[in-house]
Coordinates of C-alpha atoms and ligand atoms in Angstrom, one line a residue:
X1 CA 0.0 0.0 0.0
X2 CA 1.6 3.3 -1.1
X3 CA -0.7 5.9 0.3
X4 CA -3.7 6.4 2.6
X5 CA -6.5 8.7 1.7
X6 CA -9.6 9.8 3.5
X7 CA -11.7 9.2 0.4
X8 CA -11.0 7.3 -2.9
X9 CA -13.6 7.8 -5.6
X10 CA -13.7 5.2 -8.4
X11 CA -15.0 6.9 -11.6
X12 CA -14.7 10.6 -12.6
X13 CA -18.1 11.1 -14.3
X14 CA -20.4 13.9 -13.0
X15 CA -21.2 11.7 -9.9
X16 CA -17.6 10.8 -9.1
X17 CA -15.7 14.0 -9.9
X18 CA -18.2 16.2 -8.1
X19 CA -18.0 13.9 -5.0
X20 CA -14.2 14.1 -5.1
X21 CA -14.2 17.9 -5.4
X22 CA -16.7 18.3 -2.6
X23 CA -14.8 15.9 -0.3
X24 CA -11.6 17.8 -0.9
X25 CA -13.4 21.1 -0.2
X26 CA -14.4 19.6 3.1
X27 CA -10.7 19.0 4.0
X28 CA -10.6 15.3 3.2
X29 CA -7.5 13.9 1.5
X30 CA -9.1 12.7 -1.8
X31 CA -8.1 10.6 -4.8
X32 CA -10.1 9.8 -7.9
X33 CA -9.4 6.8 -10.1
X34 CA -10.7 6.8 -13.7
X35 CA -10.0 4.7 -16.8
X36 CA -11.6 6.8 -19.5
X37 CA -9.2 7.4 -22.4
X38 CA -9.8 10.4 -24.7
X39 CA -9.4 10.5 -28.5
X40 CA -5.7 11.6 -27.9
X41 CA -5.0 8.5 -25.8
X42 CA -4.7 10.5 -22.6
X43 CA -6.9 10.4 -19.5
X44 CA -10.2 12.2 -20.1
X45 CA -12.0 13.0 -16.9
X46 CA -15.7 13.7 -16.8
X47 CA -17.1 10.2 -17.7
X48 CA -19.9 9.5 -20.1
X49 CA -21.4 12.9 -19.6
X50 CA -18.4 15.0 -20.7
X51 CA -16.9 12.6 -23.2
X52 CA -19.8 10.9 -25.1
X53 CA -23.0 12.1 -23.4
X54 CA -24.6 15.3 -22.3
X55 CA -22.0 17.8 -23.5
X56 CA -21.1 16.5 -27.0
X57 CA -24.7 15.7 -27.7
X58 CA -25.7 19.2 -26.9
X59 CA -22.9 20.6 -29.0
X60 CA -24.2 18.7 -32.0
X61 CA -27.8 19.6 -31.2
X62 CA -26.9 23.3 -31.2
X63 CA -24.8 23.1 -34.4
X64 CA -27.5 21.1 -36.2
X65 CA -30.2 23.5 -35.0
X66 CA -28.3 26.4 -36.7
X67 CA -28.2 24.5 -39.9
X68 CA -31.9 23.4 -39.8
X69 CA -33.0 27.0 -39.0
X70 CA -31.4 28.3 -42.3
X71 CA -33.9 26.4 -44.4
X72 CA -36.8 26.0 -42.0
X73 CA -37.0 29.0 -39.7
X74 CA -35.1 31.9 -41.3
X75 CA -37.4 32.4 -44.4
X76 CA -40.3 33.4 -42.2
X77 CA -38.1 36.2 -40.8
X78 CA -37.5 37.4 -44.4
X79 CA -34.0 36.0 -44.3
X80 CA -32.8 33.6 -47.0
X81 CA -29.5 31.9 -47.3
X82 CA -28.5 30.2 -50.6
X83 CA -26.4 27.1 -50.8
X84 CA -25.7 26.6 -47.1
X85 CA -23.1 23.8 -46.7
X86 CA -21.8 21.9 -43.7
X87 CA -18.1 21.1 -43.3
X88 CA -18.3 17.9 -41.4
X89 CA -14.7 18.2 -40.0
X90 CA -15.6 21.5 -38.4
X91 CA -19.0 20.2 -37.3
X92 CA -17.5 17.3 -35.4
X93 CA -14.3 19.1 -34.6
X94 CA -16.1 21.9 -32.7
X95 CA -17.8 19.3 -30.6
X96 CA -14.4 17.6 -29.9
X97 CA -12.9 20.9 -28.9
X98 CA -15.7 21.5 -26.4
X99 CA -15.3 18.0 -24.9
X100 CA -11.5 18.6 -24.6
X101 CA -12.1 22.0 -22.9
X102 CA -14.4 20.5 -20.3
X103 CA -12.5 17.2 -19.6
X104 CA -9.3 19.3 -19.3
X105 CA -11.3 21.6 -17.0
X106 CA -11.9 18.8 -14.5
X107 CA -8.2 18.2 -14.4
X108 CA -7.7 21.8 -13.5
X109 CA -10.4 21.7 -10.8
X110 CA -8.8 18.6 -9.3
X111 CA -5.5 20.5 -9.2
X112 CA -7.1 23.6 -7.6
X113 CA -8.9 21.4 -5.0
X114 CA -5.9 19.1 -4.4
X115 CA -7.7 15.9 -5.6
X116 CA -5.1 13.3 -6.7
X117 CA -6.1 11.7 -10.0
X118 CA -5.1 8.2 -10.9
X119 CA -5.4 6.9 -14.5
X120 CA -6.4 3.2 -14.6
X121 CA -9.1 0.7 -13.7
X122 CA -9.9 0.6 -10.0
X123 CA -11.0 -2.5 -8.2
X124 CA -12.3 -2.4 -4.7
X125 CA -10.6 -4.9 -2.4
X126 CA -11.6 -6.0 1.1
X127 CA -10.7 -3.4 3.8
X128 CA -11.3 -0.3 1.5
X129 CA -8.2 -0.9 -0.5
X130 CA -8.3 0.0 -4.2
X131 CA -6.1 -1.8 -6.8
X132 CA -5.4 0.3 -9.8
X133 CA -4.4 -1.3 -13.1
X134 CA -2.9 1.0 -15.7
X135 CA -3.3 0.5 -19.4
X136 CA 0.2 -1.1 -19.6
X137 CA -0.9 -3.7 -16.9
X138 CA 1.1 -2.0 -14.1
X139 CA -0.6 -2.3 -10.7
X140 CA -0.6 -0.3 -7.5
X141 CA -2.8 -0.3 -4.5
X142 CA -4.0 2.6 -2.5
X143 CA -6.2 2.7 0.6
X144 CA -8.8 5.0 2.2
X145 CA -11.2 5.2 5.1
X146 CA -14.0 5.7 2.6
X147 CA -14.5 4.5 -1.0
X148 CA -17.1 6.0 -3.3
X149 CA -18.1 3.8 -6.2
X150 CA -19.1 5.9 -9.2
X151 CA -18.5 3.6 -12.1
X152 CA -21.5 4.8 -14.2
X153 CA -23.2 3.0 -17.0
X154 CA -22.8 1.6 -20.5
X155 CA -25.2 1.2 -23.4
X156 CA -27.3 -2.0 -23.5
X157 CA -26.4 -4.1 -26.5
X158 CA -29.0 -6.1 -28.4
X159 CA -27.8 -9.7 -29.2
X160 CA -29.2 -9.4 -32.8
X161 CA -27.8 -6.0 -33.5
X162 CA -24.3 -6.0 -31.9
X163 CA -22.3 -2.8 -32.0
X164 CA -19.5 -2.8 -34.6
X165 CA -18.5 0.8 -34.1
X166 CA -19.0 1.5 -37.8
X167 CA -22.5 0.5 -39.1
X168 CA -24.3 -0.4 -35.9
X169 CA -23.3 2.1 -33.3
X170 CA -24.0 3.3 -29.8
X171 CA -24.2 7.0 -28.6
X172 CA -20.4 7.4 -29.0
X173 CA -20.5 6.2 -32.6
X174 CA -23.5 8.4 -33.4
X175 CA -21.6 11.5 -32.1
X176 CA -18.7 10.8 -34.5
X177 CA -20.2 10.1 -38.0
X178 CA -17.8 11.4 -40.6
X179 CA -20.6 12.1 -43.0
X180 CA -24.3 12.6 -42.8
X181 CA -25.9 9.2 -43.2
X182 CA -28.5 9.3 -45.9
X183 CA -30.7 6.8 -44.0
X184 CA -30.4 6.5 -40.3
X185 CA -32.2 3.8 -38.3
X186 CA -32.6 4.2 -34.6
X187 CA -33.7 1.5 -32.2
X188 CA -35.4 3.1 -29.2
X189 CA -37.5 6.3 -29.1
X190 CA -36.0 7.2 -25.7
X191 CA -34.0 10.2 -24.8
X192 CA -30.9 9.3 -26.8
X193 CA -32.9 8.2 -29.8
X194 CA -34.8 11.4 -29.9
X195 CA -31.9 13.7 -29.3
X196 CA -29.4 12.1 -31.6
X197 CA -32.1 11.2 -34.1
X198 CA -32.9 15.0 -34.2
X199 CA -29.3 15.9 -34.8
X200 CA -29.0 13.8 -37.9
X201 CA -32.5 14.6 -39.1
X202 CA -31.6 18.3 -39.0
X203 CA -28.5 17.5 -41.0
X204 CA -30.5 15.9 -43.7
X205 CA -30.8 12.2 -42.8
X206 CA -34.0 10.2 -43.3
X207 CA -34.5 9.0 -39.8
X208 CA -36.6 6.0 -38.8
X209 CA -37.0 5.2 -35.1
X210 CA -38.2 1.8 -34.1
X211 CA -39.7 1.7 -30.6
X212 CA -40.9 -1.4 -28.9
X213 CA -43.6 0.2 -26.6
X214 CA -47.0 1.1 -28.0
X215 CA -47.0 4.5 -26.3
X216 CA -44.6 7.3 -27.3
X217 CA -42.4 8.6 -24.4
X218 CA -44.4 6.8 -21.8
X219 CA -42.2 8.2 -19.0
X220 CA -43.5 11.7 -19.7
X221 CA -47.0 13.1 -19.0
X222 CA -49.3 11.7 -21.7
X223 CA -50.5 15.2 -22.9
X224 CA -47.0 16.5 -23.3
X225 CA -45.8 13.3 -25.0
X226 CA -48.7 13.7 -27.5
X227 CA -47.8 17.3 -28.3
X228 CA -44.1 16.4 -28.7
X229 CA -44.9 13.5 -31.0
X230 CA -46.9 15.8 -33.3
X231 CA -44.0 18.3 -33.6
X232 CA -41.3 15.5 -34.1
X233 CA -43.5 14.0 -36.9
X234 CA -43.7 17.5 -38.6
X235 CA -39.9 17.6 -38.6
X236 CA -39.8 14.2 -40.4
X237 CA -38.8 11.9 -37.6
X238 CA -40.5 8.7 -38.6
X239 CA -41.3 7.0 -35.3
X240 CA -42.7 3.5 -35.5
X241 CA -44.3 2.5 -32.2
X242 CA -45.1 -1.1 -31.1
X243 CA -42.4 -2.3 -33.4
X244 CA -39.9 -5.0 -32.5
X245 CA -36.5 -5.4 -34.2
X246 CA -35.8 -9.1 -35.0
X247 CA -32.6 -8.8 -37.0
X248 CA -30.0 -6.3 -38.2
X249 CA -27.6 -7.6 -40.9
X250 CA -24.7 -5.5 -42.3
X251 CA -24.6 -5.9 -46.1
X252 CA -22.8 -4.0 -48.8
X253 CA -25.6 -1.6 -49.4
X254 CA -26.4 -0.9 -45.7
X255 CA -27.8 -2.4 -42.6
X256 CA -30.8 -4.6 -43.4
X257 CA -33.4 -4.5 -40.6
X258 CA -36.3 -6.9 -40.0
X259 CA -38.9 -5.8 -37.5
X260 CA -42.4 -6.7 -36.6
X261 CA -45.2 -4.2 -36.1
X262 CA -49.0 -4.4 -35.9
X263 CA -49.1 -5.1 -39.7
X264 CA -46.6 -8.0 -39.6
X265 CA -43.0 -8.4 -40.6
X266 CA -41.3 -5.3 -42.2
X267 CA -38.0 -4.7 -43.9
X268 CA -35.9 -1.5 -43.8
X269 CA -32.4 -0.7 -45.2
X270 CA -30.4 2.0 -43.5
X271 CA -26.9 3.3 -43.9
X272 CA -26.2 3.5 -40.2
X273 CA -28.0 2.0 -37.2
X274 CA -28.0 3.7 -33.7
X275 CA -29.1 1.3 -31.0
X276 CA -30.3 3.3 -28.0
X277 CA -32.4 1.0 -25.9
X278 CA -31.3 2.1 -22.5
X279 CA -28.1 1.8 -20.4
X280 CA -27.1 -0.6 -17.6
X281 CA -24.9 0.0 -14.6
X282 CA -21.3 -0.8 -15.2
X283 CA -19.5 -2.8 -12.6
X284 CA -17.2 -5.1 -14.6
X285 CA -14.0 -5.7 -12.7
X286 CA -15.0 -3.2 -10.0
X287 CA -15.4 -5.5 -7.0
X288 CA -13.2 -8.2 -5.6
X289 CA -15.3 -11.3 -4.6
X290 CA -15.0 -10.7 -0.9
X291 CA -15.9 -7.0 -0.5
X292 CA -19.4 -7.7 0.7
X293 CA -20.8 -5.1 -1.7
X294 CA -24.0 -6.4 -3.3
X295 CA -25.7 -5.9 -6.7
X296 CA -29.5 -5.7 -7.1
X297 CA -31.6 -7.7 -9.6
X298 CA -30.7 -5.2 -12.4
X299 CA -26.9 -5.4 -11.7
X300 CA -26.9 -2.0 -10.0
X301 CA -24.8 -1.5 -6.8
X302 CA -27.2 -2.0 -3.9
X303 CA -27.4 1.1 -1.7
X304 CA -29.7 2.5 1.0
X305 CA -31.3 6.0 1.0
X306 CA -27.9 7.4 2.0
X307 CA -26.1 5.8 -0.9
X308 CA -24.4 3.5 1.5
X309 CA -23.6 -0.1 0.4
X310 CA -23.9 -1.6 3.9
X311 CA -20.1 -2.2 3.9
X312 CA -18.3 0.0 6.3
X313 CA -17.0 3.1 4.5
X314 CA -18.2 2.0 1.0
X315 CA -20.7 4.2 -0.8
X316 CA -22.1 4.2 -4.4
X317 CA -23.6 7.0 -6.5
X318 CA -24.7 8.0 -10.0
X319 CA -25.8 5.7 -12.9
X320 CA -24.3 2.7 -11.1
X321 CA -27.1 2.8 -8.5
X322 CA -31.0 3.0 -8.5
X323 CA -32.8 6.2 -9.6
X324 CA -32.8 8.1 -12.9
X325 CA -29.6 8.0 -15.0
X326 CA -29.0 11.7 -15.1
X327 CA -25.8 13.7 -14.6
X328 CA -27.4 16.1 -12.1
X329 CA -28.9 13.3 -10.0
X330 CA -25.4 11.7 -9.7
X331 CA -23.7 15.0 -8.9
X332 CA -26.1 15.7 -6.1
X333 CA -25.5 12.2 -4.7
X334 CA -21.8 12.9 -4.9
X335 CA -22.1 16.1 -2.9
X336 CA -24.4 14.5 -0.3
X337 CA -22.1 11.5 0.2
X338 CA -19.0 13.7 0.6
X339 CA -21.0 15.7 3.2
X340 CA -22.2 12.6 5.1
X341 CA -18.6 11.3 5.2
X342 CA -17.5 14.7 6.6
X343 CA -20.2 14.4 9.3
X344 CA -22.5 17.0 7.7
X345 CA -26.1 16.9 6.7
X346 CA -26.2 15.8 3.0
X347 CA -29.5 15.9 1.2
X348 CA -30.9 14.7 -2.2
X349 CA -34.6 15.2 -2.9
X350 CA -35.4 12.6 -5.5
X351 CA -39.0 13.9 -5.9
X352 CA -37.9 17.1 -7.6
X353 CA -35.2 15.8 -10.0
X354 CA -35.9 17.6 -13.3
X355 CA -35.9 15.7 -16.6
X356 CA -35.1 17.4 -19.8
X357 CA -35.1 16.2 -23.4
X358 CA -33.1 18.7 -25.6
X359 CA -35.1 18.2 -28.8
X360 CA -36.9 20.9 -30.7
X361 CA -39.3 21.8 -29.0
X362 CA -37.6 20.8 -25.7
X363 CA -39.5 18.6 -23.2
X364 CA -39.1 19.1 -19.5
X365 CA -40.7 18.0 -16.3
X366 CA -40.4 17.5 -12.6
X367 CA -42.6 15.6 -10.1
X368 CA -45.7 13.4 -10.8
X369 CA -47.5 12.9 -14.1
X370 CA -51.3 13.2 -14.2
X371 CA -51.5 9.4 -14.6
X372 CA -49.3 8.8 -11.5
X373 CA -51.6 11.1 -9.5
X374 CA -54.7 9.3 -10.8
X375 CA -53.3 5.9 -10.1
X376 CA -52.3 7.0 -6.6
X377 CA -55.8 8.4 -5.9
X378 CA -54.4 11.9 -5.1
X379 CA -56.9 14.7 -5.8
X380 CA -55.5 17.3 -8.1
X381 CA -56.3 20.4 -10.2
X382 CA -54.7 21.0 -13.6
X383 CA -53.6 24.3 -15.2
X384 CA -52.3 24.6 -18.7
X385 CA -51.1 27.4 -20.9
X386 CA -50.1 27.2 -24.6
X387 CA -47.0 28.9 -25.9
X388 CA -49.2 30.0 -28.9
X389 CA -50.5 32.8 -26.6
X390 CA -47.1 33.9 -25.3
X391 CA -45.9 37.0 -27.1
X392 CA -42.2 36.2 -26.8
X393 CA -42.7 32.7 -28.2
X394 CA -44.6 34.1 -31.2
X395 CA -42.0 36.7 -31.8
X396 CA -39.4 33.9 -31.8
X397 CA -41.5 31.9 -34.3
X398 CA -41.4 29.1 -31.8
X399 CA -44.9 29.2 -30.4
X400 CA -45.6 25.4 -30.0
X401 CA -46.3 23.4 -27.0
X402 CA -47.6 24.1 -23.5
X403 CA -47.0 24.2 -19.8
X404 CA -49.1 21.9 -17.7
X405 CA -49.2 22.3 -13.9
X406 CA -50.6 19.8 -11.4
X407 CA -51.5 20.9 -7.9
X408 CA -53.1 19.2 -5.0
X409 CA -56.9 19.8 -5.0
X410 CA -57.0 20.6 -1.3
X411 CA -53.6 22.1 -0.4
X412 CA -52.7 23.6 -3.8
X413 CA -49.2 22.2 -3.4
X414 CA -47.5 21.8 -6.8
X415 CA -47.1 18.1 -7.4
X416 CA -45.8 18.1 -11.0
X417 CA -45.0 20.4 -13.9
X418 CA -44.7 19.2 -17.4
X419 CA -43.7 21.2 -20.5
X420 CA -43.0 21.0 -24.1
X421 CA -42.0 24.1 -25.9
X422 CA -39.2 26.7 -26.5
X423 CA -36.6 27.0 -23.7
X424 CA -38.4 24.7 -21.3
X425 CA -35.1 23.3 -20.2
X426 CA -34.6 26.6 -18.4
X427 CA -38.2 27.2 -17.4
X428 CA -38.4 24.0 -15.4
X429 CA -35.9 25.4 -12.9
X430 CA -38.4 27.9 -11.5
X431 CA -40.9 25.1 -10.9
X432 CA -38.3 22.9 -9.2
X433 CA -37.5 25.7 -6.8
X434 CA -41.2 26.2 -6.0
X435 CA -41.6 22.4 -5.5
X436 CA -38.5 22.2 -3.3
X437 CA -39.9 25.0 -1.1
X438 CA -43.3 23.1 -1.0
X439 CA -44.8 26.0 -3.0
X440 CA -48.4 26.1 -4.2
X441 CA -49.7 27.1 -7.7
X442 CA -50.9 30.3 -6.0
X443 CA -47.4 31.1 -4.9
X444 CA -46.2 31.0 -8.6
X445 CA -49.4 32.9 -9.7
X446 CA -48.6 35.8 -7.3
X447 CA -45.0 36.1 -8.4
X448 CA -44.2 38.9 -10.9
X449 CA -42.8 37.5 -14.2
X450 CA -41.1 39.7 -16.7
X451 CA -42.9 40.6 -19.9
X452 CA -42.4 39.5 -22.6
X453 CA -40.7 36.3 -21.6
X454 CA -41.3 32.5 -22.0
X455 CA -41.6 32.3 -18.2
X456 CA -45.1 33.9 -18.5
X457 CA -46.3 30.5 -19.7
X458 CA -45.4 29.1 -16.2
X459 CA -47.1 32.1 -14.6
X460 CA -50.3 31.6 -16.7
X461 CA -50.3 27.8 -16.1
X462 CA -50.2 28.5 -12.4
X463 CA -53.1 31.0 -12.7
X464 CA -55.0 28.5 -14.9
X465 CA -54.9 25.9 -12.0
X466 CA -57.4 28.3 -10.3
X467 CA -59.2 29.0 -13.6
X468 CA -58.0 32.6 -13.7
X469 CA -55.5 32.6 -16.6
X470 CA -55.6 36.1 -18.2
X471 CA -54.6 35.3 -21.8
X472 CA -56.8 32.3 -22.5
X473 CA -60.3 31.1 -21.8
X474 CA -60.6 29.0 -18.6
Ligands
FAD1 P1 -20.4 8.1 -15.9 O1 -20.5 9.4 -16.5 O2 -20.7 6.9 -16.8 O3 -18.9 8.0 -15.4 C1 -18.3 6.8 -14.9 C2 -16.8 6.9 -15.1 O4 -16.2 5.8 -14.4 C3 -16.4 6.7 -16.5 O5 -15.4 7.6 -16.8 C4 -15.8 5.3 -16.5 O6 -14.7 5.1 -17.5 C5 -15.2 5.2 -15.1 N1 -15.1 3.8 -14.6 C6 -16.0 2.8 -14.6 N2 -15.5 1.8 -13.9 C7 -14.3 2.1 -13.6 C8 -13.3 1.4 -12.8 N3 -13.4 0.2 -12.4 N4 -12.1 2.1 -12.6 C9 -11.9 3.3 -13.1 N5 -12.8 4.0 -13.7 C10 -14.0 3.4 -14.0 N6 -27.8 13.2 -18.5 C11 -28.2 14.5 -18.2 O7 -28.5 14.7 -17.0 N7 -28.4 15.4 -19.1 C12 -28.2 15.2 -20.4 O8 -28.3 16.0 -21.3 C13 -27.7 13.9 -20.8 N8 -27.3 13.6 -22.0 C14 -26.8 12.4 -22.3 C15 -26.5 12.1 -23.7 C16 -26.0 10.8 -24.0 C17 -25.7 10.5 -25.4 C18 -25.8 9.9 -23.0 C19 -25.2 8.5 -23.3 C20 -26.1 10.1 -21.7 C21 -26.6 11.4 -21.3 N9 -27.0 11.7 -20.0 C22 -27.5 12.9 -19.7 C23 -26.8 10.7 -18.9 C24 -25.5 11.1 -18.2 O9 -24.4 11.1 -19.1 C25 -25.2 10.1 -17.1 O10 -26.4 10.0 -16.2 C26 -24.0 10.5 -16.3 O11 -22.9 10.6 -17.0 C27 -23.8 9.5 -15.1 O12 -22.7 9.9 -14.4 P2 -21.8 8.9 -13.5 O13 -20.7 9.7 -13.0 O14 -22.7 8.1 -12.7 O15 -21.2 7.9 -14.6
NAD2 P1 -34.2 5.3 -22.6 O1 -34.6 4.5 -21.5 O2 -34.5 6.8 -22.5 O3 -35.0 4.9 -23.9 C1 -34.8 3.6 -24.4 C2 -36.0 3.3 -25.3 O4 -35.8 2.1 -26.0 C3 -37.3 3.1 -24.5 O5 -38.4 3.9 -25.1 C4 -37.6 1.6 -24.7 O6 -39.0 1.3 -24.7 C5 -37.0 1.3 -26.0 N1 -36.5 0.0 -26.2 C6 -36.0 -0.9 -25.3 N2 -35.7 -2.1 -25.9 C7 -36.1 -2.0 -27.2 C8 -36.0 -2.8 -28.3 N3 -35.5 -4.1 -28.2 N4 -36.5 -2.4 -29.5 C9 -37.1 -1.1 -29.6 N5 -37.1 -0.3 -28.6 C10 -36.6 -0.7 -27.4 O7 -32.7 5.0 -22.9 P2 -31.6 5.8 -23.8 O8 -32.3 6.7 -24.8 O9 -30.7 4.7 -24.3 O10 -30.9 6.6 -22.7 C11 -30.2 6.0 -21.6 C12 -30.2 6.9 -20.4 O11 -29.4 8.0 -20.6 C13 -31.6 7.3 -20.0 O12 -31.9 6.7 -18.8 C14 -31.5 8.8 -19.8 O13 -31.8 9.2 -18.5 C15 -30.0 9.1 -20.1 N6 -30.0 10.3 -21.0 C16 -30.5 11.5 -20.6 C17 -30.5 12.5 -21.4 C18 -31.1 13.8 -20.9 O14 -31.2 14.0 -19.7 N7 -31.4 14.8 -21.8 C19 -30.1 12.4 -22.7 C20 -29.6 11.2 -23.1 C21 -29.6 10.1 -22.3

């Protein structure tokens, strides 16, 4: 054993690196072990989120949106651009530069906070020792009073459509196409399928999404999912519901798909296939046999409500444990665990975690859906407001979608807010604050909102709960 730390974090994704920084801020001697290798062959901190997830996908969503707007949104403003072209090297290169800036930024934050980074694969041994194996096979062991497991997640592979990194790809592959695929197939109309499907649709691909479930975006509120589906269809995203992929064969002229839908067996040939059917917790090689850390029935590290594994001094956070696979959920768990280790009062409110899908229009929500309230027998009132009646949204030519607010019928406490429309990724934050403070729809209704802003849709939806919206019939 070469060194003894107060805290060792395994994994430097948004759960792990945030835990490491917070632990160091609290005066704990902290190390963080991560194995992610960047395109330059060097250590790239930041995990899935910074390297092949949140940040690169948003970079491409923003670039592709600019391109799409030239043909689809600028003419209505009286602006026309002839012969717009995309330079793919610049398109992908800009995304890579942003990734490098942010992964490098974590290295600087580690330096500033005195977190010691280790580059290699960490394995938890009995007694809170961590064996680190470098890429060249070299091994060293370090020990700590506390170990935080933050090993994240990896894409689920379908046995009949295995990733080959070229024709059948996961999220990482779909963020690195060297040319725009003429025909893109996507398996799974979940968050990745919709976001990356949108990127390539905007760049000109014919996009067909095959989704196994009969309902579109069943995790979202049904009204919001319905409105979103209508807008995505207008953009040319061809989403086939209740469709099951049977086979994907790579041939000379593309990937040949066989799937079954309500009408029977169907064939489709695409140039590239993105498989985005969910992610699973990643724990390969993470745990020696005798650590006592347990996995649940879905292979996630088993933890209690305090992210504790039940083994003295061993904690787990982020995508590797139960709960939504979201960067901000993992980061907040990281902060809370560091604070619990330091003897402080950590806190994560899972009931107000916001969900955002960065499509066009965006989809965002927090709290319960209408169906969840109905199923639980909770009495509620609903307020809605369409962006079509919001001056700012109309001025932007983005007046689609609505805000829907659900409040308890007796107490008026806000139980859920669901949105589809322009800028809702930002609007949801106000609702999360209100919900965190146990606010009511009346609280939001009485708050002055700037005019003309998109936030007036939240204000009006809150008024509409009490049937007193000003700019629509109630
Ligand atoms: P990860 O980010 O997966 O990091 C785990 C790290 O641990 C990795 O670097 C891995 O190499 C390392 N590791 C694993 N095992 C070991 C080991 N034994 N030794 C050393 N290192 C190890 N979420 C959002 O909230 N917003 C978004 O917009 C969003 N967009 C996304 C887009 C895409 C395309 C994808 C794929 C995901 C997106 N997500 C988004 C989800 C988000 O990326 C994850 O929820 C988040 O990265 C999970 O953080 P984590 O720290 O738990 O794990
Ligand atoms: P997902 O769970 O969002 O969607 C997967 C979809 O694939 C589901 O609709 C599911 O019904 C469908 N599916 C499953 N098996 C199928 C099959 N055999 N054939 C056809 N469809 C099938 O998963 P994802 O899109 O892979 O994303 C993984 C995780 O990453 C999500 O949990 C999400 O939280 C996270 N993520 C978040 C963001 C964001 O916050 N904006 C963006 C991307 C990813």
